C-alpha positions as a printed NumPy array, in Angstrom:
array([[ 69.547, 101.175, 102.062],
       [ 70.598, 103.991,  99.32 ],
       [ 72.28 , 103.183,  95.806],
       [ 75.646, 104.864,  95.398],
       [ 75.498, 107.618,  93.832],
       [ 77.598, 107.486,  90.495],
       [ 79.911, 110.539,  91.457],
       [ 79.946, 109.079,  95.247],
       [ 84.336, 107.631,  95.907],
       [ 85.382, 110.739,  93.755],
       [ 87.632, 113.414,  93.145],
       [ 86.934, 116.512,  91.26 ],
       [ 88.329, 119.394,  89.924],
       [ 86.414, 122.725,  88.68 ],
       [ 87.041, 126.354,  87.596],
       [ 84.864, 129.142,  87.814],
       [ 86.273, 130.925,  84.54 ],
       [ 85.064, 134.443,  84.835],
       [ 85.028, 134.505,  89.184],
       [ 89.427, 133.688,  88.785],
       [ 89.047, 130.909,  91.265],
       [ 90.128, 126.672,  91.193],
       [ 88.316, 124.436,  93.149],
       [ 87.663, 121.196,  93.777],
       [ 84.785, 118.563,  95.831],
       [ 85.473, 115.403,  97.333],
       [ 82.585, 112.943,  98.145],
       [ 83.845, 109.353,  99.152],
       [ 80.811, 106.392, 100.527],
       [ 82.481, 102.857, 100.29 ],
       [ 86.305, 104.172, 101.59 ],
       [ 84.702, 106.015, 103.918],
       [ 82.371, 103.094, 104.892],
       [ 85.579, 101.089, 104.297],
       [ 87.675, 103.52 , 106.947],
       [ 85.133, 103.895, 109.387],
       [ 83.993, 100.706, 110.179],
       [ 88.294,  99.816, 111.23 ],
       [ 87.467, 100.481, 114.176],
       [ 84.346, 101.24 , 117.126],
       [ 85.283, 105.047, 116.7  ],
       [ 82.835, 107.534, 118.69 ],
       [ 80.779, 109.363, 116.866],
       [ 82.396, 113.187, 117.461],
       [ 85.818, 111.018, 116.933],
       [ 84.977, 109.603, 113.918],
       [ 83.641, 112.382, 112.341],
       [ 87.726, 114.207, 111.78 ],
       [ 88.046, 111.553, 110.833],
       [ 86.42 , 111.701, 107.913],
       [ 86.629, 115.604, 108.591],
       [ 90.614, 114.354, 107.688],
       [ 90.066, 112.305, 104.906],
       [ 87.924, 114.279, 102.801],
       [ 90.683, 116.576, 103.15 ],
       [ 93.453, 114.331, 102.42 ],
       [ 91.98 , 114.027,  99.095],
       [ 90.956, 117.429,  98.489],
       [ 94.687, 118.418,  98.323],
       [ 95.832, 115.863,  95.761],
       [ 93.429, 117.358,  93.604],
       [ 95.075, 121.211,  94.4  ],
       [ 99.075, 120.229,  94.783],
       [100.796, 118.156,  92.422],
       [101.008, 113.685,  93.941],
       [103.136, 110.815,  92.787],
       [103.878, 109.678,  96.164],
       [101.447, 110.874,  99.182],
       [ 99.676, 113.148, 100.61 ],
       [ 99.004, 112.985, 104.872],
       [ 97.071, 115.034, 107.416],
       [ 98.483, 114.197, 110.72 ],
       [ 97.949, 115.234, 114.339],
       [ 99.039, 114.237, 117.304],
       [ 98.7  , 115.371, 120.026],
       [ 98.738, 114.872, 124.857],
       [ 94.897, 115.247, 125.789],
       [ 91.484, 113.276, 124.323],
       [ 92.6  , 113.287, 121.097],
       [ 96.28 , 111.442, 120.284],
       [ 95.998, 110.761, 117.07 ],
       [ 94.261, 111.812, 113.97 ],
       [ 95.317, 109.385, 110.412],
       [ 94.696, 110.63 , 106.639],
       [ 96.32 , 109.333, 103.973],
       [ 95.36 , 109.804,  99.671],
       [ 98.122, 108.186,  97.794],
       [ 98.98 , 109.393,  94.063],
       [ 97.048, 105.435,  93.253],
       [ 93.564, 107.57 ,  94.042],
       [ 93.115, 105.243,  97.459],
       [ 92.672, 106.643, 101.19 ],
       [ 94.13 , 105.156, 104.543],
       [ 93.299, 106.808, 107.896],
       [ 92.518, 106.173, 111.654],
       [ 91.566, 108.381, 114.923],
       [ 92.874, 107.245, 118.374],
       [ 91.879, 108.456, 121.938],
       [ 93.596, 107.762, 125.131],
       [ 93.21 , 105.425, 127.663],
       [ 89.576, 105.739, 128.717],
       [ 88.546, 108.605, 126.325],
       [ 84.783, 107.888, 125.186],
       [ 84.308, 111.394, 123.326],
       [ 85.276, 114.648, 121.775],
       [ 83.413, 117.947, 123.518],
       [ 86.229, 119.948, 122.346],
       [ 87.155, 119.238, 118.875],
       [ 90.89 , 119.584, 117.994],
       [ 91.383, 121.427, 121.785],
       [ 90.947, 117.631, 122.687],
       [ 94.45 , 117.065, 121.649],
       [ 95.774, 119.368, 124.117],
       [ 98.684, 121.959, 124.213],
       [101.637, 121.838, 122.236],
       [ 99.784, 119.299, 119.944],
       [101.074, 119.544, 116.478],
       [ 98.984, 119.229, 112.84 ],
       [101.003, 118.841, 109.932],
       [100.083, 117.916, 106.055],
       [103.234, 115.468, 103.848],
       [102.974, 115.582, 100.836],
       [106.182, 112.268, 100.492],
       [107.45 , 111.86 ,  96.593],
       [109.027, 109.167,  95.319],
       [112.595, 109.944,  92.986],
       [114.448, 107.509,  90.587],
       [115.727, 104.455,  92.445],
       [116.101, 103.698,  94.753],
       [116.322, 106.874,  96.992],
       [114.394, 108.346, 100.008],
       [111.065, 109.763,  99.222],
       [111.687, 113.281,  98.366],
       [108.863, 114.511, 101.548],
       [107.637, 117.845, 102.029],
       [106.066, 118.632, 104.996],
       [103.931, 122.088, 106.93 ],
       [102.54 , 122.941, 109.945],
       [ 99.318, 124.217, 110.835],
       [ 98.404, 125.991, 113.74 ],
       [ 96.106, 125.075, 116.044],
       [ 94.056, 128.426, 116.235],
       [ 90.756, 126.715, 115.888],
       [ 88.38 , 123.752, 117.286],
       [ 87.359, 122.683, 112.843],
       [ 89.717, 121.031, 110.639],
       [ 88.038, 122.945, 108.383],
       [ 89.79 , 127.161, 109.315],
       [ 92.544, 125.944, 110.47 ],
       [ 93.629, 124.503, 106.705],
       [ 91.815, 127.883, 105.346],
       [ 93.681, 130.099, 107.546],
       [ 97.23 , 127.181, 106.118],
       [ 97.116, 128.257, 103.2  ],
       [ 96.628, 131.561, 103.071],
       [100.049, 131.519, 105.464],
       [101.811, 129.681, 103.136],
       [101.322, 129.63 ,  99.616],
       [ 99.586, 133.513, 100.299],
       [ 96.043, 132.593,  98.573],
       [ 92.425, 133.233,  99.017],
       [ 90.643, 130.118, 100.591],
       [ 87.097, 128.603, 101.612],
       [ 87.209, 125.483, 103.217],
       [ 84.097, 122.815, 104.135],
       [ 84.031, 119.746, 105.482],
       [ 81.65 , 116.809, 106.578],
       [ 81.041, 113.006, 107.816],
       [ 78.442, 111.25 , 109.199],
       [ 77.715, 107.743, 109.716],
       [ 77.088, 107.363, 105.977],
       [ 80.027, 109.79 , 103.603],
       [ 83.01 , 111.867, 104.392],
       [ 82.921, 115.668, 101.925],
       [ 84.58 , 118.127, 101.712],
       [ 84.573, 121.785,  99.203],
       [ 87.505, 123.502,  98.778],
       [ 88.289, 126.931,  96.734],
       [ 91.118, 129.278,  95.897],
       [ 91.728, 132.389,  94.172],
       [ 93.607, 131.915,  91.216],
       [ 96.973, 133.049,  91.53 ],
       [ 97.892, 136.425,  89.413],
       [ 95.269, 138.426,  88.389],
       [ 92.625, 135.869,  86.434],
       [ 89.425, 137.083,  87.496],
       [ 87.628, 139.799,  87.234],
       [ 88.062, 142.371,  90.701],
       [ 84.996, 141.213,  92.726],
       [ 85.365, 137.587,  92.178],
       [ 86.626, 136.425,  94.918],
       [ 84.005, 137.986,  96.742],
       [ 81.246, 136.674,  95.302],
       [ 82.329, 133.036,  95.002],
       [ 83.325, 133.215,  98.633],
       [ 79.908, 134.54 , 100.038],
       [ 78.377, 132.542,  97.839],
       [ 80.727, 129.139,  99.929],
       [ 79.526, 130.555, 102.992],
       [ 75.202, 130.116, 101.6  ],
       [ 76.715, 125.665, 101.915],
       [ 74.951, 123.805, 104.01 ],
       [ 76.919, 120.602, 105.632],
       [ 74.009, 117.865, 104.487],
       [ 74.37 , 119.872, 101.113],
       [ 77.763, 118.437, 100.759],
       [ 76.971, 115.481, 102.464],
       [ 73.813, 114.062,  99.798],
       [ 73.973, 117.006,  96.772],
       [ 75.127, 114.616,  93.482],
       [ 78.54 , 116.793,  92.495],
       [ 76.704, 118.883,  89.118],
       [ 74.016, 119.534,  91.545],
       [ 76.082, 121.261,  94.101],
       [ 77.981, 122.841,  91.7  ],
       [ 75.204, 124.243,  90.179],
       [ 72.404, 125.063,  93.095],
       [ 75.68 , 126.85 ,  94.365],
       [ 77.775, 129.162,  90.957],
       [ 75.841, 128.516,  88.261],
       [ 75.26 , 132.954,  88.133],
       [ 79.146, 131.689,  87.704],
       [ 79.081, 129.273,  84.484],
       [ 81.364, 126.254,  86.447],
       [ 82.987, 124.352,  84.145],
       [ 84.423, 120.644,  85.261],
       [ 87.815, 120.429,  84.172],
       [ 88.365, 116.306,  86.019],
       [ 88.145, 113.674,  88.07 ],
       [ 89.668, 111.239,  89.47 ],
       [ 88.229, 107.79 ,  91.113],
       [ 88.629, 106.724,  94.942],
       [ 88.763, 104.522,  97.428],
       [ 90.133, 102.19 , 100.25 ],
       [ 93.103, 100.978, 100.054],
       [ 96.791,  99.653, 103.113],
       [ 99.572, 100.235, 101.674],
       [101.031,  98.236, 103.992],
       [103.228,  95.203, 103.005],
       [105.106,  92.392, 104.405],
       [108.134,  94.853, 104.   ],
       [107.024,  97.451, 105.104],
       [106.805,  96.327, 108.505],
       [110.585,  94.482, 107.871],
       [112.139,  98.106, 107.486],
       [110.443,  99.46 , 110.616],
       [111.611,  96.099, 112.379],
       [114.875,  96.73 , 110.929],
       [115.224,  99.996, 112.355],
       [113.762,  99.561, 116.015],
       [117.622,  97.408, 115.511],
       [118.782,  94.146, 116.525],
       [118.257,  93.624, 120.584],
       [114.856,  95.423, 120.235],
       [113.07 ,  93.026, 116.938],
       [114.133,  90.234, 118.607],
       [112.347,  90.96 , 121.584],
       [109.053,  91.568, 120.456],
       [108.96 ,  87.795, 119.486],
       [106.165,  85.728, 121.568],
       [107.035,  82.256, 121.135],
       [109.859,  83.498, 118.812],
       [107.523,  85.252, 116.723],
       [106.926,  88.203, 115.994],
       [103.535,  89.129, 114.773],
       [102.538,  92.937, 113.95 ],
       [ 99.219,  93.741, 112.683],
       [ 98.375,  96.006, 110.122],
       [ 97.   ,  99.71 , 112.734],
       [ 94.811, 100.408, 108.538],
       [ 93.508,  97.638, 107.266],
       [ 93.939,  94.067, 109.744],
       [ 96.737,  92.932, 107.624],
       [ 98.312,  90.646, 109.709],
       [102.771,  89.381, 109.794],
       [104.434,  87.384, 111.198],
       [108.23 ,  87.047, 111.404],
       [109.884,  84.014, 112.989],
       [113.307,  83.97 , 114.648],
       [115.33 ,  83.027, 111.661],
       [113.295,  86.256, 109.597],
       [114.385,  88.404, 112.515],
       [117.505,  87.398, 111.713],
       [117.711,  87.236, 108.045],
       [117.185,  90.543, 108.397],
       [119.725,  92.39 , 109.875],
       [121.821,  89.881, 107.616],
       [120.882,  91.957, 104.564],
       [120.937,  95.036, 103.743],
       [117.652,  97.68 , 104.083],
       [114.255,  96.688, 102.58 ],
       [112.956,  98.1  ,  99.011],
       [109.887,  99.885, 100.032],
       [107.919, 100.618,  96.965],
       [107.003, 103.953,  95.86 ],
       [102.635, 103.297,  94.956],
       [101.025, 104.262,  91.48 ],
       [101.23 , 106.93 ,  90.277],
       [ 97.518, 108.393,  88.456],
       [ 97.591, 111.124,  85.935]])
């Protein structure tokens, strides 16, 4: 068995100062294993899930996140759901769901079918018990590749040149993101140089190279500077309060109709935790006020 690398399950932010480029690198090993082994996913579906998990983590190194950031695709084709979430506390979770009877994916994101939607959503907590502040951006599905779709999204939404590489296999998931700094930072040819060097990156390098080795191999002429690192781990934000809030949202009649032998049983798809509500607990949900849901801890 290969020993975990010390920089696995880490998010690393870096700078190419002369080129005027910022970057984020994510490498997941134990975290990816925990996500990957929650279900028996076909290889192509697992690869997409690994890429989405790495992307969700990358974006938390790019944007200010006090709550959670998720990548979610919904479709009506063979690929029905792709979801990955990373919180400010550095916890990740994710799932992928195929249509009934589908056993593999052969055409990437096109398997989601016509009318599919891909979104990046940020939820940041507000003071008190107010609902979280929510931002959502829709990503055009003009490519089979998640990385290419996200590159185009950032070009259009932030009007900044962006490069992204994502990869996943049975043992690791990883991502690398470059973005030109706003304004006139860096020399005139800096972005072109960084982008050309980025094009030499291979998926095996992205999945296996330690971060310091990878950055030196790609960008040694640009004198890369490490800014900071954050640990990443598998973690689920499910809780009894969150399940109770979902049951409340269904309404009293539907919540009662979901009872089996006088109890409602709910199993979290992400972590497998089981929650049980008996008849009295269901009644209490509709005699008390709304169930508060706490926000994840901030990591800064």
